[in-house]
Coordinates of C-alpha atoms in Angstrom, one line a residue:
X242 CA 80.0 94.7 160.7
X243 CA 83.3 94.2 162.5
X244 CA 83.5 94.2 166.4
X245 CA 87.1 92.5 166.8
X246 CA 88.6 93.8 170.2
X247 CA 92.1 95.2 169.3
X248 CA 95.3 95.4 171.4
X249 CA 96.4 98.6 170.0
X250 CA 97.3 101.4 172.1
X251 CA 96.6 103.9 169.6
X252 CA 93.3 105.0 171.1
X253 CA 92.2 105.8 174.6
X254 CA 90.6 103.1 176.6
X255 CA 87.1 104.6 175.8
X256 CA 87.7 104.3 172.3
X257 CA 88.8 100.7 172.6
X258 CA 85.5 99.8 174.4
X259 CA 83.3 98.3 171.6
X260 CA 80.0 98.0 173.8
X261 CA 78.7 100.9 171.8
X262 CA 78.3 98.6 168.8
X263 CA 75.3 96.9 170.1
X264 CA 73.2 99.8 169.4
X265 CA 74.3 100.1 165.9
X266 CA 73.9 96.2 165.5
X267 CA 70.5 96.3 166.6
X268 CA 69.4 99.1 163.7
X269 CA 71.3 96.8 161.0
X270 CA 69.8 93.5 162.4
X271 CA 66.2 95.0 162.1
X272 CA 66.9 96.5 158.6
X273 CA 68.3 93.5 157.4
X274 CA 65.4 91.3 158.1
X275 CA 63.1 93.8 156.7
X276 CA 65.0 93.9 153.2
X277 CA 65.8 89.9 153.3
X278 CA 69.4 90.4 153.8
X279 CA 71.8 88.4 155.9
X280 CA 73.4 90.3 158.7
X281 CA 77.1 89.3 159.8
X282 CA 79.0 90.3 162.8
X283 CA 82.9 89.6 162.7
X284 CA 83.9 89.1 166.3
X285 CA 87.3 87.3 165.9
X286 CA 90.2 87.6 163.5
X287 CA 90.1 85.8 160.2
X288 CA 92.5 84.5 158.0
X289 CA 95.6 82.3 158.6
X290 CA 98.8 83.2 160.4
X291 CA 99.8 85.6 157.6
X292 CA 97.2 87.9 158.7
X293 CA 96.9 87.5 162.4
X294 CA 98.7 90.8 163.2
X295 CA 96.5 93.1 160.8
X296 CA 94.1 95.3 162.6
X297 CA 90.4 94.7 162.7
X298 CA 89.9 97.6 160.2
X299 CA 92.1 95.7 157.7
X300 CA 91.1 92.2 159.1
X301 CA 87.3 93.0 158.2
X302 CA 88.3 92.7 154.4
X303 CA 88.9 89.1 154.5
X304 CA 85.5 88.2 155.4
X305 CA 84.2 89.6 151.8
X306 CA 86.8 87.4 150.4
X307 CA 85.6 84.2 152.1
X308 CA 82.1 85.2 151.5
X309 CA 82.3 85.9 147.8
X310 CA 84.5 83.1 146.5
X311 CA 81.8 80.7 146.6
X312 CA 78.9 82.8 146.2
X313 CA 76.3 83.4 143.5
X314 CA 77.6 85.9 140.6
X315 CA 74.9 88.4 141.8
X316 CA 75.8 88.4 145.6
X317 CA 76.3 91.6 147.0
X318 CA 78.1 92.6 150.3
X319 CA 77.6 96.0 152.2
X320 CA 80.6 96.3 154.7
X321 CA 79.6 98.5 157.4
X322 CA 81.6 100.3 160.5
X323 CA 80.9 99.3 164.0
X324 CA 79.7 102.9 165.0
X325 CA 77.2 103.2 162.2
X326 CA 73.3 103.0 162.7
X327 CA 70.7 102.8 159.8
X328 CA 67.5 104.7 160.1
X329 CA 64.3 102.4 159.9
X330 CA 63.0 104.2 156.6
X331 CA 66.3 103.7 154.5
X332 CA 65.8 102.2 151.1
X333 CA 67.2 99.2 149.9
X334 CA 70.8 99.9 149.3
X335 CA 71.6 97.0 147.4
X336 CA 69.1 98.3 144.7
X337 CA 70.7 101.8 144.8
X338 CA 74.2 100.2 144.2
X339 CA 73.2 97.9 141.8
X340 CA 76.2 95.7 140.9
X341 CA 78.5 98.5 141.0
X342 CA 81.1 99.5 143.9
X343 CA 79.1 102.2 145.9
X344 CA 80.1 104.2 148.9
X345 CA 79.6 108.0 150.0
X346 CA 82.1 110.7 149.2
X347 CA 84.2 111.8 152.1
X348 CA 83.2 115.5 152.9
X349 CA 86.2 116.4 154.9
X350 CA 88.6 117.9 152.4
X351 CA 91.3 118.9 154.6
X352 CA 91.7 115.5 156.6
X353 CA 91.1 113.5 153.4
X354 CA 94.0 115.6 151.6
X355 CA 96.3 114.8 154.6
X356 CA 95.6 111.2 154.5
X357 CA 96.2 110.9 151.1
X358 CA 99.5 112.9 151.4
X359 CA 100.6 110.0 154.2
X360 CA 99.9 107.0 152.0
X361 CA 100.9 108.6 148.7
X362 CA 104.5 107.2 148.7
X363 CA 103.1 103.5 148.7
X364 CA 101.3 104.3 145.4
X365 CA 103.7 106.7 143.5
X366 CA 102.1 106.2 140.1
X367 CA 98.4 106.6 141.3
X368 CA 96.8 110.0 141.4
X369 CA 93.9 110.1 143.7
X370 CA 91.9 113.6 144.1
X371 CA 90.4 114.4 147.2
X372 CA 87.0 115.0 145.4
X373 CA 87.0 111.6 144.2
X374 CA 87.6 110.0 147.6
X375 CA 85.1 107.8 149.5
X376 CA 84.4 107.1 153.1
X377 CA 84.6 103.4 154.1
X378 CA 82.0 103.7 156.8
X379 CA 79.6 101.8 154.3
X380 CA 80.9 100.4 151.2
X381 CA 78.8 98.1 148.8
X382 CA 80.4 95.8 146.2
X383 CA 79.6 92.8 144.2
X384 CA 81.4 89.2 143.3
X385 CA 82.7 91.2 140.4
X386 CA 84.7 93.3 142.8
X387 CA 86.4 90.2 144.5
X388 CA 89.7 91.1 142.6
X389 CA 89.9 94.5 144.4
X390 CA 89.5 93.0 147.7
X391 CA 92.0 90.4 147.1
X392 CA 94.2 93.1 145.8
X393 CA 93.7 95.1 149.0
X394 CA 94.3 92.3 151.4
X395 CA 97.4 91.2 149.7
X396 CA 98.8 94.7 149.6
X397 CA 98.1 94.9 153.4
X398 CA 99.7 91.8 154.4
X399 CA 103.0 92.5 152.1
X400 CA 103.4 96.1 153.5
X401 CA 102.0 95.4 157.0
X402 CA 105.4 96.6 158.7
X403 CA 105.2 100.2 156.8
X404 CA 101.3 100.4 157.1
X405 CA 101.4 99.4 160.8
X406 CA 103.9 102.4 161.4
X407 CA 101.7 104.8 159.5
X408 CA 98.6 103.7 161.5
X409 CA 100.1 104.7 164.8
X410 CA 98.9 108.1 163.6
X411 CA 95.5 106.8 162.9
X412 CA 93.6 109.6 164.2
X413 CA 95.1 111.9 161.9
X414 CA 95.1 110.1 158.8
X415 CA 93.2 106.7 159.0
X416 CA 93.8 103.2 158.7
X417 CA 92.4 101.2 155.7
X418 CA 90.3 103.7 154.0
X419 CA 92.9 105.6 152.2
X420 CA 94.9 102.3 151.0
X421 CA 91.5 100.9 149.8
X422 CA 91.0 104.2 147.7
X423 CA 94.2 104.1 146.2
X424 CA 93.9 100.3 145.3
X425 CA 90.4 101.1 144.0
X426 CA 91.9 103.8 141.8
X427 CA 94.8 101.9 140.6
X428 CA 92.9 99.1 139.6
X429 CA 90.5 101.5 137.5
X430 CA 87.4 100.5 139.3
X431 CA 84.6 103.5 139.0
X432 CA 83.0 104.4 142.2
X433 CA 79.3 105.1 142.3
X434 CA 78.7 107.7 144.8
X435 CA 75.5 107.4 147.2
X436 CA 74.0 110.6 148.4
X437 CA 75.7 112.0 151.5
X438 CA 72.9 111.3 153.8
X439 CA 73.8 107.5 153.6
X440 CA 76.8 107.9 155.6
X441 CA 76.6 110.9 157.6
X442 CA 79.5 111.4 160.1
X443 CA 77.7 113.2 162.7
X444 CA 74.2 113.4 163.8
X445 CA 74.3 117.0 163.4
X446 CA 76.7 117.6 160.2
X447 CA 79.1 120.4 160.9
X448 CA 79.8 122.8 158.1
X449 CA 83.2 122.7 156.7
X450 CA 83.3 126.5 156.2
X451 CA 85.6 128.5 153.8
X452 CA 88.8 127.9 155.8
X453 CA 89.0 124.0 155.3
X454 CA 88.1 124.1 151.5
X455 CA 90.7 127.0 151.2
X456 CA 93.4 125.2 153.0
X457 CA 92.8 122.0 150.8
X458 CA 92.8 124.0 147.6
X459 CA 96.0 125.7 148.6
X460 CA 97.7 122.5 149.6
X461 CA 96.6 121.0 146.4
X462 CA 97.9 124.1 144.3
X463 CA 101.4 123.8 146.3
X464 CA 101.7 120.2 145.5
X465 CA 100.8 120.8 141.6
X466 CA 103.5 123.4 141.8
X467 CA 106.0 120.9 143.2
X468 CA 105.2 118.6 140.6
X469 CA 105.7 121.1 137.7

C-alpha cells in the first residue's frame, strides 16, 4: 500500500489528505496476519534521482522491482490502493491468483474508453479494448512478471514530461492505470480477471445504465469508422 504525500495540485486539499488510509491499512494488516502475508506500507519516494519527480501512483511500482529481484521464484505481491479496505472473510487472494497476473475488470466503460483514448498516442501499435481493461486498485503478480514491472517503470521515467502533462487531468483519465494496461497488453501478458467483488469501487455499487454503455459503444463504432 502506498501512502506517499504528494505536492501536486491536481486535487483539492481534502483529496490530498491521506489520513483516511489508516482505516484501510488496519484491515489489510489484520488480513495479512491471518493469511501469513507480509504487509508493507510505502511512506516515502523510492528509487534514484531519475525517479524523484514521479507521482506516488507511479513511484509505487518501484517497490515490486526492489522486492522481486532477490525474491524466491514463487513470490507473489499484491499492490493495493490506499483507499481500499479488505473484508474479514475475504479468501486468500494469492491462492486465487496463483502465479498469474490478476486484477478485476474495470466496470466503468465510459471512463475507461475516455482514458484509453487519452493515452493511445503513446502506444500507436497497441489495441486495448475497454472490455479487457483492469482496475489497478488491486493487482496481483509474481516474480515472473518482473519484466512487465520493469517495462512500466522505465516507460514512465522516459516519458515523464508527457505523462505529467496528461496526469494533470487525472480525475478524467487517471494516472498509472491506463499506461500499465497498455504495457501489459503490449507485452502479451494474459490477465486473469478476478470476480468484481474483489475490487468494488463503491460500497453501494452504482448501476451504469444503458446510457453509459451505449455511449461507449457509439464511441467505439466511431473509432472503427475512422480507422476504416
